[in-house]
Amino acid sequence: SFLDQCREYITVIGNVLGLARLVRSGKLYTMNQTKKYFLSLSSSDQESLDDDDLLHAVAYHLKGIITQADYELLQNFYILFPALSLTWLDTSVRGKDMLNKKFQTFDAYYTDDGFAMGSAFIVEVLNQSAALDSLKWFESCCVSFAMNRKDMLGSLKKEIEINSSKDKSSLLFGSKQTSEGSDNSENELSRKRVTVKRLEARKQEMELLQYSVLGARVFFTSPTQN
């Protein structure tokens, strides 16, 4: 679908930025380890090396390009983010579930923060961070999952109490439930237990995305803005 393609493009952007940051971090580590052997290295060179924030420089450069061009189609990108995050949520949960299966496919993976990095980058470049925060998307989504889980737990508890009362009455009056009715009851309990676990897993995944996006924003924020 269109949303899946858009999510994949954003993930690729985030993974490329993450790779660039990894390479830069390795470069800085190597330079710091070998710096003591180059006594002729001036202090100005060291300062330029330390202050060279690659990701912020890329975001700042693209901001200048976008402000000089016509990008009306991207003005409301932040409105698309909730739908994109839900497609990411389904993909992430499905990928982690696939790890527990005997026959795994190519879409089995444990974690992928490329979508969070790419989303934070695009939102920062488009100057839509405040607009995205105004949606209160993560807060409302997590509250919705928590409320649905609470309702399902209440329904599960009520179902267990009903089955328990039926078992007591059967022992008291010497009657027995039919195997079909007992199987249906157990299947319903199992379905509700699975639903509760699934809602909790989706809530945790959405919270993980929230923290990842907030953390990725730091990479693209100027030190004067902190």
PDB file of C-alpha atoms in Angstrom:
ATOM      1  CA  SER A   1       0.000   0.000   0.000  1.00  0.00           C
ATOM      2  CA  PHE A   2       0.958   3.664  -0.217  1.00  0.00           C
ATOM      3  CA  LEU A   3       1.496   3.917   3.535  1.00  0.00           C
ATOM      4  CA  ASP A   4       3.786   0.890   3.558  1.00  0.00           C
ATOM      5  CA  GLN A   5       5.856   2.334   0.712  1.00  0.00           C
ATOM      6  CA  CYS A   6       6.094   5.691   2.463  1.00  0.00           C
ATOM      7  CA  ARG A   7       7.103   3.978   5.717  1.00  0.00           C
ATOM      8  CA  GLU A   8       9.800   2.002   3.900  1.00  0.00           C
ATOM      9  CA  TYR A   9      11.241   5.164   2.321  1.00  0.00           C
ATOM     10  CA  ILE A  10      11.335   6.910   5.700  1.00  0.00           C
ATOM     11  CA  THR A  11      13.010   3.859   7.239  1.00  0.00           C
ATOM     12  CA  VAL A  12      15.674   3.849   4.518  1.00  0.00           C
ATOM     13  CA  ILE A  13      16.378   7.544   5.145  1.00  0.00           C
ATOM     14  CA  GLY A  14      16.707   6.884   8.876  1.00  0.00           C
ATOM     15  CA  ASN A  15      18.992   3.885   8.366  1.00  0.00           C
ATOM     16  CA  VAL A  16      21.260   5.894   6.046  1.00  0.00           C
ATOM     17  CA  LEU A  17      21.492   8.687   8.621  1.00  0.00           C
ATOM     18  CA  GLY A  18      22.220   6.144  11.337  1.00  0.00           C
ATOM     19  CA  LEU A  19      24.973   4.600   9.220  1.00  0.00           C
ATOM     20  CA  ALA A  20      26.473   8.040   8.573  1.00  0.00           C
ATOM     21  CA  ARG A  21      26.480   8.794  12.293  1.00  0.00           C
ATOM     22  CA  LEU A  22      28.070   5.406  13.028  1.00  0.00           C
ATOM     23  CA  VAL A  23      30.860   6.050  10.513  1.00  0.00           C
ATOM     24  CA  ARG A  24      31.438   9.538  11.914  1.00  0.00           C
ATOM     25  CA  SER A  25      31.565   8.190  15.471  1.00  0.00           C
ATOM     26  CA  GLY A  26      34.144   5.638  14.375  1.00  0.00           C
ATOM     27  CA  LYS A  27      36.152   8.378  12.690  1.00  0.00           C
ATOM     28  CA  LEU A  28      36.085  10.533  15.825  1.00  0.00           C
ATOM     29  CA  TYR A  29      37.113   7.585  17.987  1.00  0.00           C
ATOM     30  CA  THR A  30      40.023   6.757  15.690  1.00  0.00           C
ATOM     31  CA  MET A  31      41.149  10.377  15.532  1.00  0.00           C
ATOM     32  CA  ASN A  32      41.018  10.704  19.310  1.00  0.00           C
ATOM     33  CA  GLN A  33      43.059   7.536  19.715  1.00  0.00           C
ATOM     34  CA  THR A  34      45.735   8.681  17.266  1.00  0.00           C
ATOM     35  CA  LYS A  35      45.656  12.386  18.134  1.00  0.00           C
ATOM     36  CA  LYS A  36      48.462  12.083  20.667  1.00  0.00           C
ATOM     37  CA  TYR A  37      50.820  10.937  17.905  1.00  0.00           C
ATOM     38  CA  PHE A  38      50.237  14.091  15.849  1.00  0.00           C
ATOM     39  CA  LEU A  39      51.646  16.896  17.949  1.00  0.00           C
ATOM     40  CA  SER A  40      51.437  19.294  15.013  1.00  0.00           C
ATOM     41  CA  LEU A  41      47.650  19.168  15.011  1.00  0.00           C
ATOM     42  CA  SER A  42      46.478  22.664  15.881  1.00  0.00           C
ATOM     43  CA  SER A  43      43.798  23.420  18.444  1.00  0.00           C
ATOM     44  CA  SER A  44      41.599  24.950  15.739  1.00  0.00           C
ATOM     45  CA  ASP A  45      41.626  21.659  13.834  1.00  0.00           C
ATOM     46  CA  GLN A  46      40.653  19.808  16.994  1.00  0.00           C
ATOM     47  CA  GLU A  47      37.775  22.181  17.676  1.00  0.00           C
ATOM     48  CA  SER A  48      36.459  21.891  14.116  1.00  0.00           C
ATOM     49  CA  LEU A  49      36.668  18.116  14.452  1.00  0.00           C
ATOM     50  CA  ASP A  50      34.747  18.083  17.724  1.00  0.00           C
ATOM     51  CA  ASP A  51      32.096  20.611  16.629  1.00  0.00           C
ATOM     52  CA  ASP A  52      31.380  18.900  13.320  1.00  0.00           C
ATOM     53  CA  ASP A  53      27.834  17.628  13.850  1.00  0.00           C
ATOM     54  CA  LEU A  54      27.067  15.807  10.631  1.00  0.00           C
ATOM     55  CA  LEU A  55      23.369  15.110  11.146  1.00  0.00           C
ATOM     56  CA  HIS A  56      22.585  18.635  12.269  1.00  0.00           C
ATOM     57  CA  ALA A  57      24.538  20.019   9.313  1.00  0.00           C
ATOM     58  CA  VAL A  58      22.524  17.889   6.875  1.00  0.00           C
ATOM     59  CA  ALA A  59      19.218  18.950   8.444  1.00  0.00           C
ATOM     60  CA  TYR A  60      20.256  22.616   8.457  1.00  0.00           C
ATOM     61  CA  HIS A  61      21.301  22.445   4.790  1.00  0.00           C
ATOM     62  CA  LEU A  62      18.025  20.859   3.686  1.00  0.00           C
ATOM     63  CA  LYS A  63      16.045  23.432   5.652  1.00  0.00           C
ATOM     64  CA  GLY A  64      17.642  26.139   3.540  1.00  0.00           C
ATOM     65  CA  ILE A  65      16.769  24.327   0.327  1.00  0.00           C
ATOM     66  CA  ILE A  66      13.148  23.690   1.303  1.00  0.00           C
ATOM     67  CA  THR A  67      12.491  27.274   2.411  1.00  0.00           C
ATOM     68  CA  GLN A  68      13.614  28.483  -1.020  1.00  0.00           C
ATOM     69  CA  ALA A  69      11.468  26.039  -2.989  1.00  0.00           C
ATOM     70  CA  ASP A  70       7.790  25.129  -3.255  1.00  0.00           C
ATOM     71  CA  TYR A  71       6.983  22.086  -1.107  1.00  0.00           C
ATOM     72  CA  GLU A  72       3.257  22.514  -0.497  1.00  0.00           C
ATOM     73  CA  LEU A  73       2.694  18.759  -0.571  1.00  0.00           C
ATOM     74  CA  LEU A  74       4.884  18.352   2.523  1.00  0.00           C
ATOM     75  CA  GLN A  75       3.299  21.113   4.584  1.00  0.00           C
ATOM     76  CA  ASN A  76       0.931  18.640   6.257  1.00  0.00           C
ATOM     77  CA  PHE A  77       3.337  15.728   6.597  1.00  0.00           C
ATOM     78  CA  TYR A  78       2.855  15.643  10.367  1.00  0.00           C
ATOM     79  CA  ILE A  79      -0.822  14.750   9.851  1.00  0.00           C
ATOM     80  CA  LEU A  80       0.277  11.613   8.001  1.00  0.00           C
ATOM     81  CA  PHE A  81       2.568  10.508  10.828  1.00  0.00           C
ATOM     82  CA  PRO A  82      -0.131   8.797  12.987  1.00  0.00           C
ATOM     83  CA  ALA A  83      -1.159   6.540  10.094  1.00  0.00           C
ATOM     84  CA  LEU A  84       2.486   5.808   9.283  1.00  0.00           C
ATOM     85  CA  SER A  85       3.229   4.965  12.913  1.00  0.00           C
ATOM     86  CA  LEU A  86       0.358   2.459  12.965  1.00  0.00           C
ATOM     87  CA  THR A  87       1.722   0.702   9.876  1.00  0.00           C
ATOM     88  CA  TRP A  88       5.138   0.645  11.553  1.00  0.00           C
ATOM     89  CA  LEU A  89       3.510  -0.789  14.677  1.00  0.00           C
ATOM     90  CA  ASP A  90       1.897  -3.645  12.756  1.00  0.00           C
ATOM     91  CA  THR A  91       5.167  -4.387  10.952  1.00  0.00           C
ATOM     92  CA  SER A  92       7.244  -4.292  14.137  1.00  0.00           C
ATOM     93  CA  VAL A  93       4.903  -6.587  16.068  1.00  0.00           C
ATOM     94  CA  ARG A  94       4.712  -8.991  13.139  1.00  0.00           C
ATOM     95  CA  GLY A  95       8.506  -9.040  12.800  1.00  0.00           C
ATOM     96  CA  LYS A  96       9.016  -9.856  16.476  1.00  0.00           C
ATOM     97  CA  ASP A  97       6.317 -12.530  16.412  1.00  0.00           C
ATOM     98  CA  MET A  98       8.048 -14.132  13.439  1.00  0.00           C
ATOM     99  CA  LEU A  99      11.193 -14.643  15.554  1.00  0.00           C
ATOM    100  CA  ASN A 100       9.273 -17.067  17.773  1.00  0.00           C
ATOM    101  CA  LYS A 101       8.160 -19.215  14.843  1.00  0.00           C
ATOM    102  CA  LYS A 102       9.999 -22.281  13.667  1.00  0.00           C
ATOM    103  CA  PHE A 103       9.988 -21.256  10.017  1.00  0.00           C
ATOM    104  CA  GLN A 104      11.072 -17.639   9.809  1.00  0.00           C
ATOM    105  CA  THR A 105      10.725 -15.387   6.782  1.00  0.00           C
ATOM    106  CA  PHE A 106      12.738 -12.381   5.639  1.00  0.00           C
ATOM    107  CA  ASP A 107      10.552  -9.966   7.633  1.00  0.00           C
ATOM    108  CA  ALA A 108      11.604 -11.411  11.010  1.00  0.00           C
ATOM    109  CA  TYR A 109      13.644  -8.921  13.026  1.00  0.00           C
ATOM    110  CA  TYR A 110      13.997  -7.762  16.609  1.00  0.00           C
ATOM    111  CA  THR A 111      14.282  -4.011  16.268  1.00  0.00           C
ATOM    112  CA  ASP A 112      14.665  -1.306  13.637  1.00  0.00           C
ATOM    113  CA  ASP A 113      14.930   2.335  14.635  1.00  0.00           C
ATOM    114  CA  GLY A 114      15.251   3.593  11.064  1.00  0.00           C
ATOM    115  CA  PHE A 115      11.638   4.758  10.970  1.00  0.00           C
ATOM    116  CA  ALA A 116      12.061   6.774  14.168  1.00  0.00           C
ATOM    117  CA  MET A 117      15.279   8.378  12.911  1.00  0.00           C
ATOM    118  CA  GLY A 118      13.823   9.138   9.486  1.00  0.00           C
ATOM    119  CA  SER A 119      10.606  10.574  10.906  1.00  0.00           C
ATOM    120  CA  ALA A 120      12.486  12.819  13.329  1.00  0.00           C
ATOM    121  CA  PHE A 121      14.716  14.015  10.500  1.00  0.00           C
ATOM    122  CA  ILE A 122      11.859  14.843   8.114  1.00  0.00           C
ATOM    123  CA  VAL A 123       9.781  16.547  10.807  1.00  0.00           C
ATOM    124  CA  GLU A 124      12.771  18.651  11.854  1.00  0.00           C
ATOM    125  CA  VAL A 125      13.639  19.618   8.275  1.00  0.00           C
ATOM    126  CA  LEU A 126      10.036  20.659   7.622  1.00  0.00           C
ATOM    127  CA  ASN A 127       9.853  22.587  10.928  1.00  0.00           C
ATOM    128  CA  GLN A 128       6.813  20.567  12.001  1.00  0.00           C
ATOM    129  CA  SER A 129       8.008  19.324  15.386  1.00  0.00           C
ATOM    130  CA  ALA A 130       5.678  21.642  17.301  1.00  0.00           C
ATOM    131  CA  ALA A 131       2.764  20.752  15.027  1.00  0.00           C
ATOM    132  CA  LEU A 132       3.375  17.040  15.579  1.00  0.00           C
ATOM    133  CA  ASP A 133       3.548  17.524  19.339  1.00  0.00           C
ATOM    134  CA  SER A 134       0.254  19.416  19.266  1.00  0.00           C
ATOM    135  CA  LEU A 135      -1.501  16.282  18.013  1.00  0.00           C
ATOM    136  CA  LYS A 136      -0.725  14.463  21.289  1.00  0.00           C
ATOM    137  CA  TRP A 137      -0.648  11.325  19.180  1.00  0.00           C
ATOM    138  CA  PHE A 138       1.576   9.132  21.306  1.00  0.00           C
ATOM    139  CA  GLU A 139      -0.234  10.026  24.523  1.00  0.00           C
ATOM    140  CA  SER A 140      -3.710   9.397  23.109  1.00  0.00           C
ATOM    141  CA  CYS A 141      -2.628   6.182  21.397  1.00  0.00           C
ATOM    142  CA  CYS A 142      -1.090   4.713  24.553  1.00  0.00           C
ATOM    143  CA  VAL A 143      -4.146   5.745  26.587  1.00  0.00           C
ATOM    144  CA  SER A 144      -6.387   4.014  24.046  1.00  0.00           C
ATOM    145  CA  PHE A 145      -4.376   0.785  24.270  1.00  0.00           C
ATOM    146  CA  ALA A 146      -4.423   0.944  28.061  1.00  0.00           C
ATOM    147  CA  MET A 147      -8.203   1.491  28.189  1.00  0.00           C
ATOM    148  CA  ASN A 148      -8.879  -1.354  25.747  1.00  0.00           C
ATOM    149  CA  ARG A 149      -6.620  -3.626  27.765  1.00  0.00           C
ATOM    150  CA  LYS A 150      -8.422  -2.655  30.986  1.00  0.00           C
ATOM    151  CA  ASP A 151     -11.815  -3.397  29.415  1.00  0.00           C
ATOM    152  CA  MET A 152     -10.576  -6.734  28.122  1.00  0.00           C
ATOM    153  CA  LEU A 153      -9.178  -7.653  31.555  1.00  0.00           C
ATOM    154  CA  GLY A 154     -12.540  -6.836  33.116  1.00  0.00           C
ATOM    155  CA  SER A 155     -14.307  -8.990  30.564  1.00  0.00           C
ATOM    156  CA  LEU A 156     -11.802 -11.802  31.134  1.00  0.00           C
ATOM    157  CA  LYS A 157     -12.265 -11.631  34.898  1.00  0.00           C
ATOM    158  CA  LYS A 158     -16.037 -11.701  34.513  1.00  0.00           C
ATOM    159  CA  GLU A 159     -15.826 -14.690  32.183  1.00  0.00           C
ATOM    160  CA  ILE A 160     -13.631 -16.575  34.674  1.00  0.00           C
ATOM    161  CA  GLU A 161     -16.082 -15.865  37.496  1.00  0.00           C
ATOM    162  CA  ILE A 162     -19.005 -17.100  35.402  1.00  0.00           C
ATOM    163  CA  ASN A 163     -17.193 -20.313  34.528  1.00  0.00           C
ATOM    164  CA  SER A 164     -16.207 -20.805  38.140  1.00  0.00           C
ATOM    165  CA  SER A 165     -19.820 -20.400  39.300  1.00  0.00           C
ATOM    166  CA  LYS A 166     -20.962 -22.875  36.635  1.00  0.00           C
ATOM    167  CA  ASP A 167     -18.410 -25.423  37.816  1.00  0.00           C
ATOM    168  CA  LYS A 168     -19.543 -25.024  41.421  1.00  0.00           C
ATOM    169  CA  SER A 169     -23.200 -25.431  40.498  1.00  0.00           C
ATOM    170  CA  SER A 170     -22.367 -28.508  38.442  1.00  0.00           C
ATOM    171  CA  LEU A 171     -20.612 -30.108  41.399  1.00  0.00           C
ATOM    172  CA  LEU A 172     -23.428 -29.110  43.745  1.00  0.00           C
ATOM    173  CA  PHE A 173     -26.283 -30.490  41.648  1.00  0.00           C
ATOM    174  CA  GLY A 174     -24.317 -33.313  40.067  1.00  0.00           C
ATOM    175  CA  SER A 175     -24.783 -32.022  36.531  1.00  0.00           C
ATOM    176  CA  LYS A 176     -22.049 -31.835  33.916  1.00  0.00           C
ATOM    177  CA  GLN A 177     -21.390 -29.319  31.230  1.00  0.00           C
ATOM    178  CA  THR A 178     -21.321 -30.550  27.678  1.00  0.00           C
ATOM    179  CA  SER A 179     -17.885 -30.931  26.146  1.00  0.00           C
ATOM    180  CA  GLU A 180     -18.838 -28.505  23.383  1.00  0.00           C
ATOM    181  CA  GLY A 181     -19.868 -25.813  25.860  1.00  0.00           C
ATOM    182  CA  SER A 182     -16.739 -26.319  27.916  1.00  0.00           C
ATOM    183  CA  ASP A 183     -14.516 -26.112  24.828  1.00  0.00           C
ATOM    184  CA  ASN A 184     -16.213 -22.909  23.680  1.00  0.00           C
ATOM    185  CA  SER A 185     -15.693 -21.363  27.088  1.00  0.00           C
ATOM    186  CA  GLU A 186     -12.006 -22.294  27.149  1.00  0.00           C
ATOM    187  CA  ASN A 187     -11.527 -20.984  23.616  1.00  0.00           C
ATOM    188  CA  GLU A 188     -13.124 -17.676  24.578  1.00  0.00           C
ATOM    189  CA  LEU A 189     -10.866 -17.365  27.620  1.00  0.00           C
ATOM    190  CA  SER A 190      -7.802 -18.149  25.517  1.00  0.00           C
ATOM    191  CA  ARG A 191      -8.813 -15.595  22.909  1.00  0.00           C
ATOM    192  CA  LYS A 192      -9.225 -12.872  25.537  1.00  0.00           C
ATOM    193  CA  ARG A 193      -5.890 -13.698  27.171  1.00  0.00           C
ATOM    194  CA  VAL A 194      -4.159 -13.425  23.809  1.00  0.00           C
ATOM    195  CA  THR A 195      -5.914 -10.115  23.147  1.00  0.00           C
ATOM    196  CA  VAL A 196      -4.741  -8.720  26.494  1.00  0.00           C
ATOM    197  CA  LYS A 197      -1.133  -9.686  25.763  1.00  0.00           C
ATOM    198  CA  ARG A 198      -1.388  -8.248  22.264  1.00  0.00           C
ATOM    199  CA  LEU A 199      -2.697  -4.911  23.495  1.00  0.00           C
ATOM    200  CA  GLU A 200       0.080  -4.677  26.076  1.00  0.00           C
ATOM    201  CA  ALA A 201       2.695  -5.489  23.422  1.00  0.00           C
ATOM    202  CA  ARG A 202       1.317  -2.836  21.066  1.00  0.00           C
ATOM    203  CA  LYS A 203       1.315  -0.259  23.851  1.00  0.00           C
ATOM    204  CA  GLN A 204       4.956  -1.025  24.656  1.00  0.00           C
ATOM    205  CA  GLU A 205       5.926  -0.808  20.989  1.00  0.00           C
ATOM    206  CA  MET A 206       4.238   2.585  20.627  1.00  0.00           C
ATOM    207  CA  GLU A 207       6.012   3.866  23.731  1.00  0.00           C
ATOM    208  CA  LEU A 208       9.303   2.601  22.288  1.00  0.00           C
ATOM    209  CA  LEU A 209       8.625   4.530  19.079  1.00  0.00           C
ATOM    210  CA  GLN A 210       7.825   7.654  21.082  1.00  0.00           C
ATOM    211  CA  TYR A 211      11.090   7.496  23.023  1.00  0.00           C
ATOM    212  CA  SER A 212      13.057   6.714  19.848  1.00  0.00           C
ATOM    213  CA  VAL A 213      11.605   9.691  17.973  1.00  0.00           C
ATOM    214  CA  LEU A 214      12.218  12.047  20.895  1.00  0.00           C
ATOM    215  CA  GLY A 215      15.761  10.763  21.252  1.00  0.00           C
ATOM    216  CA  ALA A 216      16.466  11.078  17.517  1.00  0.00           C
ATOM    217  CA  ARG A 217      15.400  14.721  17.549  1.00  0.00           C
ATOM    218  CA  VAL A 218      18.469  15.543  19.608  1.00  0.00           C
ATOM    219  CA  PHE A 219      20.702  14.649  16.661  1.00  0.00           C
ATOM    220  CA  PHE A 220      19.100  17.323  14.469  1.00  0.00           C
ATOM    221  CA  THR A 221      18.742  20.083  17.048  1.00  0.00           C
ATOM    222  CA  SER A 222      21.233  22.896  17.269  1.00  0.00           C
ATOM    223  CA  PRO A 223      23.021  23.208  20.660  1.00  0.00           C
ATOM    224  CA  THR A 224      21.608  26.757  20.939  1.00  0.00           C
ATOM    225  CA  GLN A 225      18.065  25.328  20.811  1.00  0.00           C
ATOM    226  CA  ASN A 226      18.553  22.997  23.791  1.00  0.00           C
TER     227      ASN A 226
END
